[in-house]
Every structure is written in C-alpha cells, then in structure tokens.
CSV table of C-alpha atoms and ligand atoms in Angstrom, one decimal:
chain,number,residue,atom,x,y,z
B,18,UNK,CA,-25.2,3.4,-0.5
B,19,UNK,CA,-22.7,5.8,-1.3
B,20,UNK,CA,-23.2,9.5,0.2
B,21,UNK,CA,-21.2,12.3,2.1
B,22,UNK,CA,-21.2,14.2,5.3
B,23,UNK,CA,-20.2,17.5,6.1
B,24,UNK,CA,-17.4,17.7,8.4
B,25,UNK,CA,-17.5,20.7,11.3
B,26,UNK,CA,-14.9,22.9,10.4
B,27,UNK,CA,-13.5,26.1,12.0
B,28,UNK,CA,-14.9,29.0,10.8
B,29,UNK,CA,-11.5,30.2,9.2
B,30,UNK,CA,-11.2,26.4,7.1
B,31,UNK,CA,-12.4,25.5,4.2
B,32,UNK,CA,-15.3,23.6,4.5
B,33,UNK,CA,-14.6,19.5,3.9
B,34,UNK,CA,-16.6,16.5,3.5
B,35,UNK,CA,-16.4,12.6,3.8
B,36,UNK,CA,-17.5,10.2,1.5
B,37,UNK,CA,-20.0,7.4,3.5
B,38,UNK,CA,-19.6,3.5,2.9
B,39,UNK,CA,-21.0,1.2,4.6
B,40,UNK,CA,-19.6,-0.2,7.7
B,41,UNK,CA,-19.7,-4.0,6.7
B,42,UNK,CA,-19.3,-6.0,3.4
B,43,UNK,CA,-20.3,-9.9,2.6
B,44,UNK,CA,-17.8,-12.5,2.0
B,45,UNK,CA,-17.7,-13.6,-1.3
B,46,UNK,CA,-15.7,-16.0,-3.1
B,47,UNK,CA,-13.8,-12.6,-4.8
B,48,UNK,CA,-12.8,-11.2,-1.3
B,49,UNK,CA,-9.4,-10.9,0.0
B,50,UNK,CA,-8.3,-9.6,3.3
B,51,UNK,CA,-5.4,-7.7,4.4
B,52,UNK,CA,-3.9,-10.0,7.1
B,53,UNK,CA,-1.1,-8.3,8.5
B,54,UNK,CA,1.7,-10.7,10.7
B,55,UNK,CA,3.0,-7.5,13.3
B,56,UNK,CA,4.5,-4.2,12.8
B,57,UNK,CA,7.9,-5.7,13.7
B,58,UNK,CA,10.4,-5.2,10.3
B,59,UNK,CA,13.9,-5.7,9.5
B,60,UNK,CA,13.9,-2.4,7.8
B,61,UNK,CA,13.4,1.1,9.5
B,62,UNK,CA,12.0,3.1,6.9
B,63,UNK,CA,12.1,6.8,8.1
B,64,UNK,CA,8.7,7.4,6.8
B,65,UNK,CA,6.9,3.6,7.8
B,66,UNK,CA,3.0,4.2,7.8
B,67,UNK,CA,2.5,1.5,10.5
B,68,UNK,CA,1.0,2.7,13.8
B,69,UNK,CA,4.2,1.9,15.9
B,70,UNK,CA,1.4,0.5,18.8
B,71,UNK,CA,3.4,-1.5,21.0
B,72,UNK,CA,0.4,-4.2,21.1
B,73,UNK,CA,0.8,-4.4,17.5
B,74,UNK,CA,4.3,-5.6,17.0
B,75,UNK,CA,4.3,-9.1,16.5
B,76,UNK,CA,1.5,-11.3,16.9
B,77,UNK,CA,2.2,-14.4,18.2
B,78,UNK,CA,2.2,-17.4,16.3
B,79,UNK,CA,-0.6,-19.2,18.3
B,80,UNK,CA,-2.6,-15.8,17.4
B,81,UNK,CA,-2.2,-15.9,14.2
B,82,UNK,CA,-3.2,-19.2,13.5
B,83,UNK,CA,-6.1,-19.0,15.4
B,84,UNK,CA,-6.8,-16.0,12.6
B,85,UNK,CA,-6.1,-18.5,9.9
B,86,UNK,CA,-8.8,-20.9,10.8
B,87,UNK,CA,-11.1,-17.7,11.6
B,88,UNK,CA,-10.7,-16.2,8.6
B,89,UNK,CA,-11.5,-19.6,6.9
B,90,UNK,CA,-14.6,-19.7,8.5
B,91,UNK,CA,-15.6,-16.8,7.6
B,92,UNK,CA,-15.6,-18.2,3.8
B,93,UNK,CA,-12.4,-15.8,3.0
B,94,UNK,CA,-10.5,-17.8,0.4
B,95,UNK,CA,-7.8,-15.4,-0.4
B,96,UNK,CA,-5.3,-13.4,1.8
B,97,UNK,CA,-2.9,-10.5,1.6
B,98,UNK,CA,-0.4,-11.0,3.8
B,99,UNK,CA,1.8,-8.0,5.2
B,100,UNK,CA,3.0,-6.5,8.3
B,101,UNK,CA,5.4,-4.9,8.8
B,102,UNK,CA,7.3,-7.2,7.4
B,103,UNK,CA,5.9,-10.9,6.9
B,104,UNK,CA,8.5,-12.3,6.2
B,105,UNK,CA,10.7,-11.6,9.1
B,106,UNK,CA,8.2,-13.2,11.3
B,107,UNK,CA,9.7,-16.3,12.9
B,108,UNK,CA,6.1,-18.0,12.3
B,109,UNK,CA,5.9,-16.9,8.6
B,110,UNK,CA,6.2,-20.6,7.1
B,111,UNK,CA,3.7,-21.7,9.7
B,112,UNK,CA,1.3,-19.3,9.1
B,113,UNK,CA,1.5,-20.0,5.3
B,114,UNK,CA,1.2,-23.2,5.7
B,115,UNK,CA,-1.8,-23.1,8.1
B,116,UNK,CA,-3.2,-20.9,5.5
B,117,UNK,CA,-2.4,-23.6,2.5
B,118,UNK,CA,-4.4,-26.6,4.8
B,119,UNK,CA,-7.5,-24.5,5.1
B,120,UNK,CA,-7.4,-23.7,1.1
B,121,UNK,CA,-6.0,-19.9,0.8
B,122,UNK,CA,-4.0,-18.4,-1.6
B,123,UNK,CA,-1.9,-15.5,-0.7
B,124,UNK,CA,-0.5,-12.4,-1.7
B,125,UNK,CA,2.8,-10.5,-0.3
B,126,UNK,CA,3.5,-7.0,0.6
B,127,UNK,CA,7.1,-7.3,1.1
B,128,UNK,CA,10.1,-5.1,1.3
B,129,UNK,CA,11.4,-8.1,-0.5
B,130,UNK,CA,14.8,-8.3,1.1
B,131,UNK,CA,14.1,-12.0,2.3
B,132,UNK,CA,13.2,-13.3,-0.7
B,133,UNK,CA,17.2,-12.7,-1.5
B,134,UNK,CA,17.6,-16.0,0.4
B,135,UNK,CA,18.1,-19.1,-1.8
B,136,UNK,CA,14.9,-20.8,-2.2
B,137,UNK,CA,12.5,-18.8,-0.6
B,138,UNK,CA,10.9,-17.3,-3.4
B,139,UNK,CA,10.4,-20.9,-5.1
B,140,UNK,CA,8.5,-22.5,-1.5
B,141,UNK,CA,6.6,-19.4,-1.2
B,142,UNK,CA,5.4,-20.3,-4.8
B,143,UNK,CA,4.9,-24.0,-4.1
B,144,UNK,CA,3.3,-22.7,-0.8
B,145,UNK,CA,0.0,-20.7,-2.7
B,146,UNK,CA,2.0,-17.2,-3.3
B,147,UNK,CA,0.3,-16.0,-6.2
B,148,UNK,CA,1.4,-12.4,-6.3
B,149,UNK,CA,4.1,-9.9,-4.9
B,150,UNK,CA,3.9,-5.8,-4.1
B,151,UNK,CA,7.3,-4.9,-3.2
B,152,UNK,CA,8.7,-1.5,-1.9
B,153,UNK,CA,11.5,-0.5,-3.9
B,154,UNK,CA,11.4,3.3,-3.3
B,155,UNK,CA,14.2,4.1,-5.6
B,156,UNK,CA,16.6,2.4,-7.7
B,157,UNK,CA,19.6,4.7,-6.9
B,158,UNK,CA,21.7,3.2,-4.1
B,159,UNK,CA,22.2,5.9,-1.4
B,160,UNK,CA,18.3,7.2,-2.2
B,161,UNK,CA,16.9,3.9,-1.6
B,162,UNK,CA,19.4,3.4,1.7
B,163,UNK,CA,18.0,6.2,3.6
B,164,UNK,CA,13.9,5.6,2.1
B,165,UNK,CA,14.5,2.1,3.6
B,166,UNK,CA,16.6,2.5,6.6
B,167,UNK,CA,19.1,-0.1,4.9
B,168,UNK,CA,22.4,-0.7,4.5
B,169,UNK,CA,24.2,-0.9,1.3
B,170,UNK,CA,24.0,-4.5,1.7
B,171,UNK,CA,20.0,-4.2,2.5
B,172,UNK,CA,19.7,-2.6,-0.9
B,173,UNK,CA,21.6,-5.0,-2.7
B,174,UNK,CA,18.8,-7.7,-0.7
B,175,UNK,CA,15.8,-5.9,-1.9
B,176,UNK,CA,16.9,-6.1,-5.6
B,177,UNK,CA,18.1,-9.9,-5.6
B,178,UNK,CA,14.9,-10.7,-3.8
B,179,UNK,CA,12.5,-9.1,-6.7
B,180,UNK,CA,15.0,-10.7,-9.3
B,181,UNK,CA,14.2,-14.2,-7.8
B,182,UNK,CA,10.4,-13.5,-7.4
B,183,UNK,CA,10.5,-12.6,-11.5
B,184,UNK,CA,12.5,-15.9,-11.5
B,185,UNK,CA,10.4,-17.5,-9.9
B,186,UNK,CA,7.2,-16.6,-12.1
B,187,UNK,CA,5.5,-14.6,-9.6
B,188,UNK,CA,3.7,-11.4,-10.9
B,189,UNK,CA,5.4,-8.6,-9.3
B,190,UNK,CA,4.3,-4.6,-9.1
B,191,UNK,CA,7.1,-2.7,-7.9
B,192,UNK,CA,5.8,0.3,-4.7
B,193,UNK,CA,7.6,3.8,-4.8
B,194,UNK,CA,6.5,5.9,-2.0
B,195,UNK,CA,7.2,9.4,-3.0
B,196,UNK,CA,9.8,11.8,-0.9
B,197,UNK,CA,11.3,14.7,-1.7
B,198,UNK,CA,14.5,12.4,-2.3
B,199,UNK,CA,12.9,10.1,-5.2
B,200,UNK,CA,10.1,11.9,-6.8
B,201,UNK,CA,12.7,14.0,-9.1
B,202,UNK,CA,13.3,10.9,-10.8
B,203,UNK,CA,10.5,9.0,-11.9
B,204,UNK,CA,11.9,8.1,-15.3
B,205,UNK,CA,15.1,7.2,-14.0
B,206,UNK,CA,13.2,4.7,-11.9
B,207,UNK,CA,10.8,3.4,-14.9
B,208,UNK,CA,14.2,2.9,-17.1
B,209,UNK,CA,16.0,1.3,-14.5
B,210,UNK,CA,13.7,-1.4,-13.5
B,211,UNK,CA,12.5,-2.3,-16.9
B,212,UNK,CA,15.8,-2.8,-17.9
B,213,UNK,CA,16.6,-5.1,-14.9
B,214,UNK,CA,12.5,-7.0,-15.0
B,215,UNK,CA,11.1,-6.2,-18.7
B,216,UNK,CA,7.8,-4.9,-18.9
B,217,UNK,CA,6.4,-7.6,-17.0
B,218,UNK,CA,6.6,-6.0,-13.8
B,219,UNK,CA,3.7,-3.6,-13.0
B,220,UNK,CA,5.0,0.2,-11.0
B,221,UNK,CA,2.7,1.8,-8.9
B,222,UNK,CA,3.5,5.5,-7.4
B,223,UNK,CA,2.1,6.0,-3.8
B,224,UNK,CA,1.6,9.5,-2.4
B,225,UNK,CA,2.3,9.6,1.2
B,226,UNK,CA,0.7,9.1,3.8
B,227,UNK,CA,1.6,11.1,7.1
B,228,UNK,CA,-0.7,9.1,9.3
B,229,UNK,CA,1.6,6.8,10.4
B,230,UNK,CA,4.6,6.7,13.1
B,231,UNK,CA,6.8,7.9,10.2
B,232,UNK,CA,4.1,10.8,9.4
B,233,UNK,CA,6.7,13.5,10.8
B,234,UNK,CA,9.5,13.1,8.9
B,235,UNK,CA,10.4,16.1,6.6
B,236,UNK,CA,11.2,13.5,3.4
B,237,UNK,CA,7.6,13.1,3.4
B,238,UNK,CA,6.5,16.9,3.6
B,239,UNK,CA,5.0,17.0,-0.1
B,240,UNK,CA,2.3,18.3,-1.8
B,241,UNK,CA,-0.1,16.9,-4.9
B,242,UNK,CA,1.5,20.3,-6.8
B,243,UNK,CA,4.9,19.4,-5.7
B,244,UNK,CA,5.2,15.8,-7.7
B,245,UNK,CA,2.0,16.6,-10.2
B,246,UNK,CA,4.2,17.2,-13.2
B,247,UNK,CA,6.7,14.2,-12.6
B,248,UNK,CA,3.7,11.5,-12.0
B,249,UNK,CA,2.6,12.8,-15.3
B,250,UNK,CA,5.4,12.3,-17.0
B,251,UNK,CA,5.8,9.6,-15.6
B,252,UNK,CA,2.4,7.9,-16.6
B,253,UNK,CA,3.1,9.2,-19.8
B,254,UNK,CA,6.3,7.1,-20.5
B,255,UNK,CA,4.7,3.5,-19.0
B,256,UNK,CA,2.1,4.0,-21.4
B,257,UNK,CA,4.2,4.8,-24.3
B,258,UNK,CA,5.8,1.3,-23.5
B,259,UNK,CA,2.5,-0.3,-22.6
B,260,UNK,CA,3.4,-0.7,-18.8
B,261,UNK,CA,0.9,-0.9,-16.8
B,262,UNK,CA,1.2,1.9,-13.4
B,263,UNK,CA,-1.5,2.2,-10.7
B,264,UNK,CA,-1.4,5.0,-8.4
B,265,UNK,CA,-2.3,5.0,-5.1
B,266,UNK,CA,-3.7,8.0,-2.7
B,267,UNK,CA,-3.8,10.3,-5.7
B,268,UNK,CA,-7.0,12.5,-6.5
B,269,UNK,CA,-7.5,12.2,-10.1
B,270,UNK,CA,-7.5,16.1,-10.5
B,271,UNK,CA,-4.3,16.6,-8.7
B,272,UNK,CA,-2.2,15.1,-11.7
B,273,UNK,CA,-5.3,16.3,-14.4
B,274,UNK,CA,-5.9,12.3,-15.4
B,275,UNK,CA,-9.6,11.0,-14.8
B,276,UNK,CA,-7.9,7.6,-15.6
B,277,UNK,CA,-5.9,7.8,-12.1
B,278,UNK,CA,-8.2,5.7,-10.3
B,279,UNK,CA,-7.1,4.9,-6.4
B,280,UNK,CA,-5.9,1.5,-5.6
B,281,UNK,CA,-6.8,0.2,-2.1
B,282,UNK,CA,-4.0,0.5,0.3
B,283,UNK,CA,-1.7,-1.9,-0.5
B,284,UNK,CA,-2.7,-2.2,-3.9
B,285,UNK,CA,-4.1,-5.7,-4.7
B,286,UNK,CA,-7.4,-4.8,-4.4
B,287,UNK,CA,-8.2,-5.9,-1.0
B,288,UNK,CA,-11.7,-5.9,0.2
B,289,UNK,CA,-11.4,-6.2,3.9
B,290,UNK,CA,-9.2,-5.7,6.6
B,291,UNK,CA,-8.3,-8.0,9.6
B,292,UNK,CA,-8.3,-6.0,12.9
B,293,UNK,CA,-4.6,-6.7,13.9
B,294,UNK,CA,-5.4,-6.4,17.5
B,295,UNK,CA,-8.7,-8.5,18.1
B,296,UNK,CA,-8.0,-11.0,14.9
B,297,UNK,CA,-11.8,-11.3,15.0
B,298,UNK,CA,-13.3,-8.6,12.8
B,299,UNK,CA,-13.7,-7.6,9.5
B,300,UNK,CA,-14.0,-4.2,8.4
B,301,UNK,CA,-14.4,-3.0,4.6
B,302,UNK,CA,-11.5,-1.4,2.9
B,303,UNK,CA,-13.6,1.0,1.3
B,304,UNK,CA,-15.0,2.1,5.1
B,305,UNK,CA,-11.6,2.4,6.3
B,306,UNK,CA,-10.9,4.5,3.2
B,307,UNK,CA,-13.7,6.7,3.3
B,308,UNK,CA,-13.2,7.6,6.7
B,309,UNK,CA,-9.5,8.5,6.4
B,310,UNK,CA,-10.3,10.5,3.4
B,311,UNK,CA,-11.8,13.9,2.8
B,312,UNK,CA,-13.0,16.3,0.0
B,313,UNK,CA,-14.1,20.0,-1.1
B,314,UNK,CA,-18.3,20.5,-1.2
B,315,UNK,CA,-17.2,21.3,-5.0
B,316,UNK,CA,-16.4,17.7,-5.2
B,317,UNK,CA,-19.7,16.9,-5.0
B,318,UNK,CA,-20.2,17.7,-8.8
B,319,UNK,CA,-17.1,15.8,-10.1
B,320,UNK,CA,-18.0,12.7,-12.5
B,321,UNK,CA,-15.1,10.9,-10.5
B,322,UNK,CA,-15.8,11.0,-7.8
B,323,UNK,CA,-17.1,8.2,-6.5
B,324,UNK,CA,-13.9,6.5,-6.8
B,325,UNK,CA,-11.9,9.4,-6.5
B,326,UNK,CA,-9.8,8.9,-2.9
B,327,UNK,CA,-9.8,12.5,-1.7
B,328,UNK,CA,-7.0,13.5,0.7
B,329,UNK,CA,-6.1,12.7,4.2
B,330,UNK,CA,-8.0,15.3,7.0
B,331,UNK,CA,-4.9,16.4,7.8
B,332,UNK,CA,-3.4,17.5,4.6
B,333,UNK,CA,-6.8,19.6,3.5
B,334,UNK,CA,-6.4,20.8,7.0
B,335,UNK,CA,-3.0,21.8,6.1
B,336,UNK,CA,-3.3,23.2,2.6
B,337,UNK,CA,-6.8,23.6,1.5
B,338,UNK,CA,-8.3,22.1,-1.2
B,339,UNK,CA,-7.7,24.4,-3.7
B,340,UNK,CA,-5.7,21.4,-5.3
B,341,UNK,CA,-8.8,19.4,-6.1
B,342,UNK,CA,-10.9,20.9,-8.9
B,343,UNK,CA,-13.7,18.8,-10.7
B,344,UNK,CA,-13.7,17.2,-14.0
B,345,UNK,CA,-16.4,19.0,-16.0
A,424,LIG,C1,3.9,-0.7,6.2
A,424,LIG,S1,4.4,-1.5,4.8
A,424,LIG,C2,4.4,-3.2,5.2
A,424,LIG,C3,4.9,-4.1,4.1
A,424,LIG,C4,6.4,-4.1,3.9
A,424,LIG,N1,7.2,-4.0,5.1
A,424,LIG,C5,6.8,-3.1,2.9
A,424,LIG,O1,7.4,-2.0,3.3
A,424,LIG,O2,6.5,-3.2,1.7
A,424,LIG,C6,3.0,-1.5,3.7
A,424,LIG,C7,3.1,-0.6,2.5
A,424,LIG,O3,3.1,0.8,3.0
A,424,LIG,C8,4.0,1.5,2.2
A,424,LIG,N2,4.4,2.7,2.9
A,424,LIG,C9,5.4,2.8,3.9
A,424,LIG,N3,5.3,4.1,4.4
A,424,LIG,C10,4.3,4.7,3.7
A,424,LIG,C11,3.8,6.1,3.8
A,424,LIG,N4,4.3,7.0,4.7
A,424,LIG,N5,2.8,6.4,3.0
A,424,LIG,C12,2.3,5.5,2.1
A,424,LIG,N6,2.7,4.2,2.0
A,424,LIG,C13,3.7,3.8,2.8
A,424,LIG,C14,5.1,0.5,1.9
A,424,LIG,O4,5.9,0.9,0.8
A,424,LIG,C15,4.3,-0.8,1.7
A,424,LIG,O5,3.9,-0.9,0.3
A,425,LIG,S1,7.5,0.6,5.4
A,425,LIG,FE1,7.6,-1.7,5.5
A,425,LIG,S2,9.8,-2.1,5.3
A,425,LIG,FE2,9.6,0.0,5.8
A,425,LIG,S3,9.9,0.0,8.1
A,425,LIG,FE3,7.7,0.0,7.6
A,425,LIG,S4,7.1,-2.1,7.6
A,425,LIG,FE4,9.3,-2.0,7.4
C-alpha cells in the first residue's frame, strides 16, 4: 500500500513528508537485483555516491559466490551487477561465470574503462551480458578527467570501452551525473555522442546525489533551479531526434515535464537490492527509495506523485521545497 508520513521537523522548517512502501517484495520471474562486487574502483570520482565503508570494499570472491548461489535460490533470474567497479574485481569472470551455471543474465553498471581491453566486451556478451549503463559524465576531455578522477589516458579508456560494447551489440545508455562542470553543456554532450554511437544508445541525466562519500564536494553543490532550463532543453532535442533519455532523481515539477518519471538508482529498473554486507537479504528498491526521499504536504495533491521521487532529506532540509509545485 502506498501512503506517507509526516516527518518531525523544526519549528522554523518547512514541514516534509515520506512516501511508505512496503518493506519486502516477492520474487518473480521479472525481478532483478542490484548485486554490487565492492566499493573498490579504478576510478576516483570526486563526487562517487558509494558509502566509502571500509567493510564494503571488496567482497571476497568466496563471498560472492556464496551470493550467487543465494540469490539463485531465492528464484532471482536476473542480476545487475556493479560496485564500485565490477569490473576491476579480480573475481569478476568468476562471479559471471558462477552466475551463467546457476542460469542468470546480467546487466553492467560500469565506468566502462575495462571494456577498452581487447575482447572483453565480446566474453562478457558470450558470458549472459545483456545490457550496459556506463558513466560518461562529459564528452569534453579535461571535464570528464576531473568528474572521473582519470587521466587523459583514463578518458581515452572510457570512450574505446563504450565503442566496443556498441560493437559488440550490447544495448548501451550512456549516465551523466550533473556538476557544475558539465551541466552547461547538455547539447554538446547529446551531439557528441550520437555522432560517435547513433541513436542507438539511450542518455540518461542523473541529478546528484550528496549522500555518499563524495556528497561534499563543491562540483556537486547544485540545485533543481540551477540545471532546470538545460535538462529541458536537453529533453527537448533527444526527442526531436527520437532518442530516448531517462532521468534519474528528478521531481517531475522541477524541470515542468510530468513525463520525467524517476528511474531506480542505477537505472535498469532494478527491483531489489542485495545487502552488500550480509549478502543474505533482499530489500525493495522502491523501500530503499522511499526512505531516502522526501516531499512537501502540497505534494499530497499532485497526480504524479506516486512515482514522483521527491528529493533527498537533506536537500529540502537545505533549500525548502518551494522547488516542488503540483501538477494541477
Ligand atoms: C557508484 S557507481 C558504480 C558503478 C561504476 N563504477 C560507475 O561509476 O558507473 C554507480 C552509479 O552511480 C553514479 N554516481 C556516482 N556518483 C554519483 C552521485 N554523487 N550522485 C548520483 N549518481 C552518482 C555513477 O555514475 C554510476 O552510474
Ligand atoms: S562513481 Fe563509479 S567510477 Fe566513480 S569512483 Fe565511484 S565507483 Fe568508481
């Protein structure tokens, strides 16, 4: 049952609320979990969301197996895998394969950069890979350096990696985080890559999210008002070419588009989440969501929102909510 809660406020603060979900969610043939490998990257992304929990930084390979068979058991056929970065893991092939013996497919949420390596995207294809989000957070050179802790040469990787996933016939969707360094230059970015992939590709514009151990950095200090007009432009031009964009952690009303529905947090439409630490639970992505998100009591009235994400605690905490006004 979907409802809402108030939340106690300060007397000063505008008055929020939470969205409630329910805490668990069946198995069904349609799930897919989020399976995440270990925080530990090759990258060094200024703003990473991951936790930066020391406990959480790589799972050993025994571990994760372990989660495999579990998460077979459990009836879950399908799996996105992530991290960190997955494929940096010195288990990653063994995991994937453990994963192809007890009949799972997988997706990738990559930064893509090992993919660069000659034939990796082809066995990760022969090995069940069925789709690939990768974070390309800008396609000018020195912007996407210092988004991705990279060197030039890193860079260079991230762009031959998504050329042989294309190559390779795997559906990709490109992941822009917004900063203050990229958001100027949306179209840039939307001519760019289709001119390198064609309009196969799929984009998808993430606002940030300041929970994680990257949450501080100043790139990242943005509000909805601050990128509104270039998202909307920028949703404009993919469908004047018939590309298709998702958005993620965007409140339909901060960019005026009812069609800006949320995508779950790493975009595939993941249904539950593996607990990175135990490897023995479940929880529903929607849950996780609705916890981590908040809304105005006028919210209440708006036709979206029941899909509507809301913001993060902390950033209605920070600015208000005079950003979010219903649809009528
Ligand atoms: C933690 S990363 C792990 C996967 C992989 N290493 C990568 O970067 O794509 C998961 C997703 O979070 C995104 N991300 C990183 N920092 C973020 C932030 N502060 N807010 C929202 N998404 C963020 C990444 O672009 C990526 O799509
Ligand atoms: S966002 Fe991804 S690529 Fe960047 S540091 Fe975090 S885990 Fe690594």
């Amino acid at each position: 049952m979907l409802g809402a809660m108030t939340l106690p406020v300060h007397p000063t603060q505008t008055r929020l609320m939470r969205r409630r979900t329910p805490p668990t969610l069946p198995i069904t043939p349609r799930s897919i979990a989020l399976f995440r490998l270990g925080e530990a990257c090759n990258n060094h992304c200024p703003m990473c969301s991951n936790s930066g929990r020391p406990e959480a930084w790589l799972t050993p390979e025994a571990e994760l197996l372990q989660r495999v068979d579990w998460l077979a058991g459990q009836g879950m056929k399908r799996v996105v895998v992530t991290g960190g970065e997955p494929t940096s893991h010195p288990a990653f092939w063994q995991v994937i394969q453990r994963l192809g013996e007890r009949g799972l497919v997988w997706d990738v949420n990559s930064n893509g950069r090992t993919f660069a390596q000659v034939g990796f995207a082809d066995r990760a294809v022969d090995e069940g890979l069925q789709r690939a989000i990768i974070s390309l957070h800008s396609h000018v050179p020195e912007v996407s350096q210092e988004i991705s802790g990279v060197t030039a040469k890193g860079h260079r990787e991230i762009l031959c990696g998504i050329d042989a996933l294309v190559a390779a016939g795997v559906p990709v969707m490109l992941n822009l985080v917004l900063t203050k360094l990229n958001h100027a230059d949306l179209l840039g970015y939307l001519a760019w890559t289709t001119a390198r992939w064609g309009h196969e590709i799929e984009l998808k514009i993430c606002f940030p999210t300041t929970v994680g151990r990257g949450g501080g950095w100043d790139g990242i200090d943005l509000r909805y008002s601050d990128v509104a007009a270039e998202v909307v432009a920028f949703v404009t031009a993919c469908d004047a070419i018939n590309l298709t964009w998702h958005l993620e952690s965007f409140p339909p009303c901060a960019i005026a588009d009812p069609r800006a529905r949320n995508m779950s947090r790493s975009g595939f439409g993941e249904t539950h989440y593996l607990d990175d630490l135990t490897g023995d639970r479940l929880y529903p992505i929607a849950h996780i969501e609705a916890e981590l998100g908040c809304f105005a009591e006028t919210c209440r009235s708006c036709p979206a929102f029941a899909t509507c994400p809301g913001v993060s605690e902390a950033y209605a905490r920070r600015f208000g909510t005079a950003e979010l006004v219903p649809f009528r």
